Coordinates of C-alpha atoms in Angstrom, one line a residue:
Chain A
M1 CA 22.6 14.8 22.8
R2 CA 19.4 15.8 20.6
Y3 CA 18.0 13.5 17.5
A4 CA 15.8 14.0 14.8
V5 CA 14.1 11.0 13.5
K6 CA 11.6 10.1 10.4
L7 CA 8.4 8.3 11.3
A8 CA 5.9 6.3 9.3
Y9 CA 2.4 5.2 10.7
D10 CA -0.5 4.2 9.7
G11 CA -3.2 6.4 11.6
G12 CA -5.8 4.0 12.0
P13 CA -5.5 3.4 15.2
F14 CA -4.6 6.8 16.8
S15 CA -6.1 10.1 18.4
G16 CA -3.7 11.5 16.3
W17 CA -0.1 13.2 16.8
Q18 CA -0.5 15.2 20.5
K19 CA -0.9 14.0 23.4
Q20 CA -3.8 13.7 25.3
P21 CA -4.8 12.3 28.6
G22 CA -6.9 8.7 27.9
R23 CA -5.8 8.9 24.1
V24 CA -3.8 6.8 22.5
T25 CA -1.4 9.5 19.9
I26 CA 1.6 8.7 17.7
Q27 CA 3.8 11.6 20.2
G28 CA 2.5 9.6 23.6
V29 CA 3.4 6.1 22.2
L30 CA 6.7 7.8 20.7
E31 CA 7.2 9.3 24.5
E32 CA 6.6 5.8 26.0
A33 CA 9.7 3.8 23.8
L34 CA 11.6 5.9 24.3
E35 CA 11.4 5.9 28.5
A36 CA 11.2 2.2 28.1
F37 CA 14.9 1.4 26.7
C38 CA 16.1 4.8 28.4
H39 CA 14.6 5.6 31.4
E40 CA 13.8 9.1 31.1
K41 CA 10.9 10.3 28.9
P42 CA 11.6 13.1 26.8
T43 CA 9.5 15.8 24.9
V44 CA 9.0 14.7 21.7
H45 CA 8.3 17.7 18.9
G46 CA 7.0 16.7 15.9
A47 CA 6.8 18.5 12.1
G48 CA 3.1 18.1 11.7
R49 CA 0.4 17.9 14.5
T50 CA -1.2 15.4 12.3
D51 CA -5.0 14.9 13.0
K52 CA -7.1 11.7 14.2
G53 CA -6.7 9.0 11.5
V54 CA -4.1 10.8 9.1
H55 CA -1.1 8.7 8.0
A56 CA 2.5 9.8 7.2
L57 CA 5.7 8.3 5.4
G58 CA 7.8 11.4 6.6
Q59 CA 6.9 12.8 9.9
V60 CA 10.1 14.3 11.2
A61 CA 10.1 14.7 15.6
S62 CA 12.9 15.8 17.5
F63 CA 14.1 15.0 21.2
D64 CA 16.2 15.2 23.6
L65 CA 18.3 12.0 25.4
T66 CA 20.9 12.7 28.3
S67 CA 23.0 10.0 27.2
D68 CA 24.2 9.4 23.7
K69 CA 23.3 6.8 22.2
P70 CA 24.2 6.0 18.5
A71 CA 21.8 7.0 15.8
K72 CA 21.5 2.7 15.5
T73 CA 20.7 1.8 19.0
V74 CA 17.6 4.7 18.8
L75 CA 16.2 3.3 16.3
L76 CA 16.2 -0.3 16.6
A77 CA 15.2 0.0 20.5
A78 CA 12.8 3.0 19.6
N79 CA 11.3 -0.1 17.2
A80 CA 11.1 -2.9 19.7
H81 CA 8.9 -0.7 21.5
L82 CA 6.7 0.8 19.0
P83 CA 3.6 -0.6 18.1
K84 CA 3.5 -2.2 14.9
Y85 CA 1.4 0.8 13.1
V86 CA 4.4 3.1 14.1
R87 CA 8.1 2.8 12.5
V88 CA 10.6 4.7 13.1
I89 CA 12.2 4.6 9.4
D90 CA 15.8 6.8 10.3
V91 CA 17.7 8.6 13.3
T92 CA 20.0 11.5 13.0
P93 CA 21.5 13.5 15.9
V94 CA 21.4 17.0 15.1
D95 CA 22.4 20.5 16.2
T96 CA 20.8 21.6 19.7
S97 CA 19.4 24.2 18.1
F98 CA 17.5 22.1 15.7
H99 CA 13.6 21.8 16.3
A100 CA 11.5 19.2 14.2
R101 CA 8.5 22.1 14.5
Y102 CA 10.0 25.2 14.4
G103 CA 13.0 24.7 11.7
A104 CA 10.4 23.1 9.3
V105 CA 10.3 25.7 6.4
W106 CA 8.0 23.2 4.4
R107 CA 5.4 20.1 4.8
E108 CA 4.3 18.0 1.9
Y109 CA 0.9 16.5 2.1
V110 CA -0.7 13.8 -0.5
Y111 CA -4.3 13.2 -0.3
H112 CA -5.4 10.1 -2.4
V113 CA -8.8 9.7 -3.6
W114 CA -10.3 6.5 -5.1
M115 CA -12.8 7.2 -7.5
G116 CA -13.4 3.3 -9.1
G117 CA -16.2 1.7 -8.2
A118 CA -14.7 -1.3 -5.0
C119 CA -12.0 -0.8 -3.9
Y120 CA -8.6 -2.9 -2.7
P121 CA -8.5 -3.7 0.6
Q122 CA -4.7 -3.3 0.3
I123 CA -4.8 0.7 -0.3
R124 CA -8.4 1.1 1.5
P125 CA -7.1 2.8 4.7
Y126 CA -5.5 5.2 2.8
V127 CA -8.1 6.9 0.2
W128 CA -11.0 8.7 0.4
W129 CA -13.5 6.3 -1.8
N130 CA -15.4 8.5 -3.3
G131 CA -16.6 6.1 -5.9
R132 CA -20.2 7.8 -6.8
R133 CA -19.3 11.2 -7.9
R134 CA -17.9 12.3 -11.3
W135 CA -15.3 14.9 -11.6
N136 CA -14.2 17.3 -14.4
M137 CA -10.7 16.8 -13.8
D138 CA -9.5 20.2 -15.8
T139 CA -11.7 21.8 -13.0
I140 CA -9.7 19.9 -10.4
R141 CA -6.4 20.9 -11.6
E142 CA -7.9 24.9 -11.9
A143 CA -9.1 25.0 -8.8
C144 CA -5.2 23.1 -7.2
R145 CA -4.0 25.9 -9.1
R146 CA -6.2 28.6 -7.3
F147 CA -5.0 27.4 -4.0
A148 CA -0.7 28.3 -4.9
G149 CA 0.3 31.6 -3.3
T150 CA -0.4 33.5 0.0
H151 CA -3.2 33.7 1.0
D152 CA -5.6 34.0 3.9
F153 CA -6.9 30.3 5.0
G154 CA -9.1 30.8 7.8
A155 CA -12.3 29.5 6.1
F156 CA -9.9 26.3 5.8
C157 CA -9.3 25.3 9.4
R158 CA -11.4 23.5 11.9
A159 CA -13.6 26.9 13.9
S160 CA -12.6 26.5 17.2
E161 CA -8.7 26.7 16.4
R162 CA -8.4 29.2 14.2
P163 CA -5.5 31.5 14.7
E164 CA -5.1 35.1 15.0
N165 CA -3.0 35.0 11.8
S166 CA -4.3 32.3 9.8
E167 CA -2.1 33.8 6.3
R168 CA -0.4 30.7 5.0
T169 CA 1.9 29.9 1.8
I170 CA 1.0 27.0 -0.4
Y171 CA 4.3 26.4 -2.7
S172 CA 2.1 24.3 -4.9
M173 CA -0.6 21.8 -5.3
T174 CA -1.2 19.8 -7.8
V175 CA -3.1 16.5 -9.0
A176 CA -2.4 13.7 -10.7
R177 CA -4.9 10.5 -11.9
R178 CA -4.4 6.8 -12.7
G179 CA -7.2 5.4 -13.6
P180 CA -9.5 5.2 -10.5
L181 CA -6.6 6.7 -8.1
V182 CA -6.4 10.4 -8.0
R183 CA -3.4 12.0 -6.3
F184 CA -3.5 15.4 -4.4
R185 CA 0.2 16.8 -3.5
V186 CA 0.7 20.1 -2.0
R187 CA 3.7 21.7 -0.4
G188 CA 3.0 24.8 1.6
N189 CA 4.9 26.9 4.5
A190 CA 2.4 25.5 7.3
F191 CA -0.9 24.2 7.2
L192 CA -4.0 25.1 9.6
T193 CA -6.1 21.9 11.4
N194 CA -7.9 20.2 8.8
M195 CA -6.6 22.7 6.5
V196 CA -5.8 20.5 3.5
R197 CA -9.0 18.6 4.5
I198 CA -11.0 20.9 3.8
M199 CA -9.3 22.4 0.7
I200 CA -9.9 18.8 -1.1
G201 CA -14.1 18.9 0.6
T202 CA -13.9 22.4 -1.4
I203 CA -12.1 20.9 -4.6
D204 CA -14.4 18.3 -4.7
K205 CA -17.8 20.8 -4.7
A206 CA -15.7 22.2 -7.7
G207 CA -15.0 19.6 -9.7
T208 CA -18.7 17.9 -9.6
G209 CA -19.5 21.2 -10.8
E210 CA -21.6 22.2 -7.7
W211 CA -19.7 25.3 -6.9
P212 CA -18.2 28.0 -9.1
L213 CA -14.5 28.1 -9.1
E214 CA -14.7 31.5 -8.1
I215 CA -15.8 30.7 -5.0
I216 CA -12.3 29.5 -3.9
D217 CA -10.6 33.0 -4.5
N218 CA -13.5 34.6 -1.9
L219 CA -12.8 31.8 0.3
L220 CA -8.5 32.6 0.2
E221 CA -9.4 36.1 1.5
G222 CA -10.3 35.4 4.8
S223 CA -13.9 33.8 5.5
E224 CA -15.7 31.9 7.5
R225 CA -15.1 28.2 8.1
T226 CA -19.1 27.5 7.7
E227 CA -18.5 28.8 3.4
A228 CA -15.7 25.9 2.7
G229 CA -16.4 22.7 2.2
P230 CA -17.1 19.9 3.9
T231 CA -13.7 17.9 5.9
A232 CA -12.8 15.5 3.5
P233 CA -12.0 12.0 5.3
A234 CA -9.2 12.1 7.3
G235 CA -8.3 8.4 5.6
G236 CA -7.1 9.8 2.4
L237 CA -4.6 12.4 3.4
T238 CA -0.6 11.3 4.1
L239 CA 2.4 13.5 5.4
M240 CA 5.0 13.2 3.4
R241 CA 8.0 15.1 3.9
V242 CA 9.3 17.6 5.9
G243 CA 11.9 20.0 4.7
Y244 CA 14.3 21.8 6.8
E245 CA 17.2 24.6 5.9
G246 CA 20.6 22.2 6.4
L247 CA 19.2 18.3 7.0
R248 CA 19.0 16.5 3.7
W249 CA 17.4 12.3 5.1
P250 CA 18.9 9.9 2.4
G251 CA 16.8 9.5 -0.8
R252 CA 13.4 7.0 -0.5
S253 CA 12.9 6.9 -4.4
F254 CA 10.7 4.3 -3.7
L255 CA 7.9 6.5 -2.5
R256 CA 7.1 8.8 -5.1
Chain B
M1 CA -25.3 -17.7 -16.2
R2 CA -21.7 -17.8 -15.5
Y3 CA -19.7 -15.2 -14.2
A4 CA -16.0 -14.2 -14.1
V5 CA -15.0 -12.1 -11.3
K6 CA -11.8 -10.1 -10.7
L7 CA -10.2 -10.4 -6.7
A8 CA -8.2 -8.6 -4.3
Y9 CA -7.7 -9.4 -1.6
D10 CA -5.3 -9.1 1.7
G11 CA -4.3 -12.6 2.6
G12 CA -2.8 -12.2 5.9
P13 CA -5.9 -13.6 7.6
F14 CA -6.8 -16.5 5.7
S15 CA -5.6 -19.8 5.2
G16 CA -5.4 -19.1 1.8
W17 CA -7.7 -19.3 -1.3
Q18 CA -8.8 -23.2 -1.2
K19 CA -12.1 -24.1 1.0
Q20 CA -11.3 -26.4 4.3
P21 CA -13.3 -27.7 6.8
G22 CA -12.9 -25.3 9.6
R23 CA -10.4 -22.7 8.3
V24 CA -11.4 -19.6 6.9
T25 CA -10.1 -19.1 3.1
I26 CA -11.0 -17.2 0.5
Q27 CA -13.2 -20.1 -1.7
G28 CA -14.9 -20.0 1.6
V29 CA -15.7 -16.6 2.3
L30 CA -16.7 -15.9 -1.7
E31 CA -19.4 -18.9 -1.4
E32 CA -21.0 -18.0 2.0
A33 CA -20.9 -14.4 0.4
L34 CA -22.7 -15.7 -2.9
E35 CA -24.7 -18.4 -1.1
A36 CA -25.5 -15.2 1.3
F37 CA -27.5 -13.0 -1.0
C38 CA -28.1 -15.5 -3.4
H39 CA -29.7 -18.3 -1.5
E40 CA -27.4 -20.5 -3.4
K41 CA -24.2 -22.1 -3.1
P42 CA -22.0 -22.3 -5.9
T43 CA -19.0 -23.5 -6.7
V44 CA -16.0 -21.0 -7.1
H45 CA -13.1 -21.5 -9.4
G46 CA -10.1 -19.5 -9.2
A47 CA -7.4 -19.5 -11.6
G48 CA -4.5 -19.2 -8.8
R49 CA -4.4 -21.8 -5.8
T50 CA -2.7 -19.2 -3.6
D51 CA -0.8 -20.5 -0.4
K52 CA -2.0 -19.4 2.8
G53 CA -1.3 -15.6 3.6
V54 CA -0.6 -14.9 -0.1
H55 CA -1.7 -11.6 -1.6
A56 CA -3.8 -11.1 -4.3
L57 CA -4.6 -7.8 -6.7
G58 CA -5.8 -9.5 -10.0
Q59 CA -7.1 -13.1 -8.9
V60 CA -10.1 -14.3 -11.4
A61 CA -12.6 -16.7 -10.3
S62 CA -15.6 -17.8 -12.2
F63 CA -19.1 -19.4 -10.7
D64 CA -22.9 -19.9 -12.3
L65 CA -26.3 -18.6 -10.5
T66 CA -29.2 -20.2 -11.8
S67 CA -30.7 -17.1 -12.0
D68 CA -29.3 -13.9 -14.4
K69 CA -28.2 -10.8 -12.0
P70 CA -27.0 -7.9 -13.2
A71 CA -22.9 -7.6 -13.0
K72 CA -23.4 -4.9 -11.1
T73 CA -25.8 -6.2 -8.5
V74 CA -23.4 -9.3 -8.3
L75 CA -20.5 -7.0 -7.4
L76 CA -22.4 -5.3 -5.1
A77 CA -24.1 -7.8 -3.3
A78 CA -20.7 -9.8 -3.2
N79 CA -18.6 -6.8 -1.3
A80 CA -21.7 -6.7 0.5
H81 CA -21.6 -9.8 2.4
L82 CA -17.3 -10.2 2.1
P83 CA -15.2 -9.9 4.8
K84 CA -13.5 -5.9 4.1
Y85 CA -10.2 -7.8 3.1
V86 CA -11.7 -9.7 0.2
R87 CA -13.6 -7.6 -2.6
V88 CA -14.8 -8.2 -5.7
I89 CA -13.2 -5.6 -8.3
D90 CA -15.3 -6.4 -11.5
V91 CA -17.8 -8.6 -12.2
T92 CA -18.4 -9.9 -15.9
P93 CA -20.7 -12.5 -18.0
V94 CA -18.7 -15.3 -19.8
D95 CA -20.0 -18.4 -21.9
T96 CA -20.7 -21.7 -20.5
S97 CA -17.5 -22.4 -21.6
F98 CA -15.4 -20.3 -19.5
H99 CA -13.8 -21.9 -16.7
A100 CA -10.9 -19.2 -14.3
R101 CA -8.5 -22.5 -14.0
Y102 CA -8.7 -24.3 -17.1
G103 CA -8.7 -21.4 -19.0
A104 CA -6.2 -19.7 -17.8
V105 CA -3.2 -19.4 -20.0
W106 CA -1.1 -17.5 -17.9
R107 CA -0.6 -16.2 -14.3
E108 CA 1.3 -12.9 -13.2
Y109 CA 2.8 -12.9 -9.4
V110 CA 5.2 -10.3 -7.6
Y111 CA 7.0 -10.8 -5.0
H112 CA 8.4 -8.0 -3.0
V113 CA 11.2 -7.9 -0.6
W114 CA 12.2 -5.3 1.5
M115 CA 16.0 -4.7 2.1
G116 CA 15.9 -1.4 3.9
G117 CA 16.6 -0.6 8.0
A118 CA 12.7 -0.6 9.1
C119 CA 10.1 -0.8 7.3
Y120 CA 7.3 1.3 6.6
P121 CA 3.8 -0.1 8.3
Q122 CA 1.5 0.6 5.3
I123 CA 3.6 -2.2 2.7
R124 CA 4.7 -3.9 5.4
P125 CA 2.7 -6.9 5.1
Y126 CA 3.4 -7.1 1.5
V127 CA 6.4 -7.2 1.8
W128 CA 9.7 -10.0 2.7
W129 CA 11.7 -8.0 5.4
N130 CA 15.5 -9.1 4.4
G131 CA 17.0 -6.2 6.0
R132 CA 20.3 -7.8 7.0
R133 CA 21.2 -9.5 3.6
R134 CA 23.5 -7.9 0.8
W135 CA 22.4 -8.7 -2.4
N136 CA 24.6 -8.6 -5.9
M137 CA 22.0 -7.7 -8.2
D138 CA 23.1 -8.1 -11.1
T139 CA 23.3 -11.9 -9.9
I140 CA 20.2 -11.6 -8.8
R141 CA 19.1 -10.5 -12.5
E142 CA 21.3 -12.9 -13.8
A143 CA 19.2 -15.8 -11.8
C144 CA 15.8 -14.5 -12.7
R145 CA 16.3 -15.0 -16.3
R146 CA 17.8 -18.4 -16.0
F147 CA 14.3 -19.3 -14.5
A148 CA 12.9 -17.9 -18.0
G149 CA 11.6 -21.2 -20.3
T150 CA 10.0 -24.6 -19.9
H151 CA 11.8 -26.8 -17.3
D152 CA 10.8 -29.6 -14.7
F153 CA 10.4 -27.3 -11.7
G154 CA 9.8 -30.4 -9.3
A155 CA 12.7 -29.3 -7.1
F156 CA 10.2 -25.5 -6.4
C157 CA 7.7 -27.8 -5.5
R158 CA 6.1 -28.4 -1.5
A159 CA 7.1 -31.7 -1.8
S160 CA 4.0 -33.6 -0.6
E161 CA 2.3 -32.0 -3.3
R162 CA 4.8 -32.7 -6.2
P163 CA 2.7 -33.6 -9.5
E164 CA 3.8 -36.5 -11.3
N165 CA 4.6 -33.5 -14.3
S166 CA 6.1 -30.9 -12.4
E167 CA 7.0 -29.3 -15.9
R168 CA 5.9 -25.6 -16.4
T169 CA 6.9 -22.9 -19.0
I170 CA 8.1 -19.6 -17.3
Y171 CA 7.7 -16.7 -20.3
S172 CA 9.0 -14.0 -18.2
M173 CA 11.0 -13.2 -14.6
T174 CA 12.6 -9.7 -14.2
V175 CA 13.1 -7.8 -10.9
A176 CA 13.7 -4.3 -10.3
R177 CA 14.6 -1.7 -7.3
R178 CA 13.3 1.8 -6.1
G179 CA 15.9 2.3 -3.2
P180 CA 15.2 -0.6 -0.4
L181 CA 12.2 -2.1 -2.3
V182 CA 13.0 -5.0 -4.8
R183 CA 9.7 -6.1 -7.1
F184 CA 10.5 -9.8 -8.9
R185 CA 7.8 -10.1 -11.6
V186 CA 6.9 -13.4 -13.0
R187 CA 4.7 -14.6 -15.6
G188 CA 4.1 -18.3 -16.5
N189 CA 1.6 -20.4 -17.7
A190 CA 0.9 -22.7 -14.3
F191 CA 2.6 -22.8 -11.2
L192 CA 3.3 -25.5 -8.7
T193 CA 2.7 -25.3 -4.8
N194 CA 5.1 -22.9 -3.1
M195 CA 6.9 -22.2 -6.7
V196 CA 7.2 -18.8 -7.0
R197 CA 8.4 -18.8 -2.8
I198 CA 10.8 -21.5 -3.9
M199 CA 12.0 -19.7 -6.5
I200 CA 12.9 -16.2 -4.4
G201 CA 14.3 -18.4 -1.7
T202 CA 16.6 -20.0 -4.3
I203 CA 17.4 -16.6 -5.9
D204 CA 18.4 -15.4 -2.3
K205 CA 21.0 -17.9 -1.9
A206 CA 22.9 -17.1 -5.5
G207 CA 22.2 -13.3 -4.5
T208 CA 24.3 -13.0 -1.1
G209 CA 26.8 -15.6 -2.8
E210 CA 26.1 -18.4 -1.1
W211 CA 25.6 -20.5 -3.7
P212 CA 27.0 -20.0 -7.3
L213 CA 24.7 -19.1 -10.0
E214 CA 24.6 -22.6 -11.9
I215 CA 23.1 -24.7 -8.9
I216 CA 20.0 -23.1 -11.0
D217 CA 20.5 -24.7 -14.1
N218 CA 20.6 -28.1 -12.0
L219 CA 17.6 -27.3 -10.1
L220 CA 15.6 -26.8 -13.2
E221 CA 16.0 -30.3 -14.6
G222 CA 14.2 -32.2 -11.8
S223 CA 16.1 -31.9 -8.5
E224 CA 14.4 -32.7 -4.9
R225 CA 13.2 -30.3 -3.4
T226 CA 15.5 -30.9 -0.6
E227 CA 17.9 -28.8 -3.0
A228 CA 16.4 -26.1 -3.3
G229 CA 16.4 -23.2 -1.1
P230 CA 13.8 -22.3 1.4
T231 CA 10.6 -21.4 0.6
A232 CA 10.3 -17.5 1.0
P233 CA 7.4 -15.9 3.3
A234 CA 4.0 -15.6 1.7
G235 CA 3.6 -12.3 2.8
G236 CA 6.1 -11.0 0.0
L237 CA 3.5 -12.7 -2.4
T238 CA 0.4 -11.4 -4.6
L239 CA -1.2 -12.4 -7.6
M240 CA -1.1 -9.8 -9.8
R241 CA -3.2 -11.1 -13.1
V242 CA -4.1 -13.7 -15.2
G243 CA -4.6 -14.0 -18.5
Y244 CA -7.7 -15.7 -20.8
E245 CA -7.7 -16.1 -24.5
G246 CA -10.8 -13.7 -25.4
L247 CA -11.8 -12.2 -21.9
R248 CA -10.3 -8.5 -21.6
W249 CA -10.7 -7.0 -17.9
P250 CA -10.7 -3.0 -18.2
G251 CA -7.2 -1.9 -17.7
R252 CA -6.0 -1.1 -13.9
S253 CA -3.3 1.8 -15.0
F254 CA -2.3 2.5 -11.6
L255 CA -1.3 -0.9 -10.8
R256 CA 2.0 -2.0 -12.1

């Protein structure tokens, strides 16, 4: 039986999604939790291979179990064995053609920036605290608009992990500000390593006036990593949702 | 010079607001942080003496320093010496007639309940996870309405701390639900020890249908503590705002 799970995690204590020897990763603890209660160790595929320190509210993963367990049993048993920073939020049986990574048609991330003087401890782990900078919000909005569309995002990828084809499509990128809290929301077909964080680091350069907006257009034609802005901190980034043809999760209206 | 500070804290690691020998408390760490940078140890007065484990986003406290330091210096220096779970969000010099506790004309608390199957780790410390219960939301709303007004809240106070005069006024109590997240918001002139938490524990009994609504009206006429519902968990409770005549903090529109 194949299952899809929706996962939430605080990425702070983890070395990212992907299993690595000697490191505590989300994929690793999830595979161990499954092993602990069903005595087999399925390989878990995740929709977004989030970096070290990146959070998730709606990561999607899939795996096979040889026995048919009720979805609710999988949810309760996995959560009983997972560290408290990782929770399985939903489980659903899926067709054997379903693959969390290859089947995903879009991913949506949010990136939170705190522009205030001191940050509330309740949200501090989930924002980039960027209190000393002043942003021109019109410039920031325009910068977001320029990322939309199909471009060569090679400059927005960790250099060592740049693939041969670095073309990706951003369906939308928006920004909203409520007091000192700024929220970027970006949806695309797929993302390169560090892509959202380098986009934010570049938008920051434009927002402060240090770089002209036009630099973004040039960067989107396949520049080198060194020409784009710095990588913004991992803690501000959260994987919110993943879209599939034919799989709808129950709405979680309290998450916006 | 007298200062008023707005404080946010995650109450999880603390034994409440009030200083106690051998315990780590918010008042205690704040007084120590002030001592560390100004070499005097002022007594800090807080608007709400939050219990062990209760959080704050808008606690207000006041204290005197013999030297006149700029407000910004007090904010930065206090935060440099405070544990990361406590942040001074704002500082303002105030008239020597100002007193954070005796001058407060209202306090506003929110209480969050999570009614879903599994809870997101990002909000888990700030909710009462109450997933197995089913509430009739119309009954819950009506229960909230019955608390509004001036009543004898003696039954809604930890028995050992019941004062002679247990009359208090609730200006408003509302409830809103977005998906599995239920938020109570209650504003009153002052609150007895555990008062909001016992109110929530009693509303829970009405919402599940275990107790009739009328029991609330009876309890508000000065019953014994044992007749009211259990004390709901501390983690769901957050002190949001405190109101004063003539003191306005800059709006924090991202907090609702």
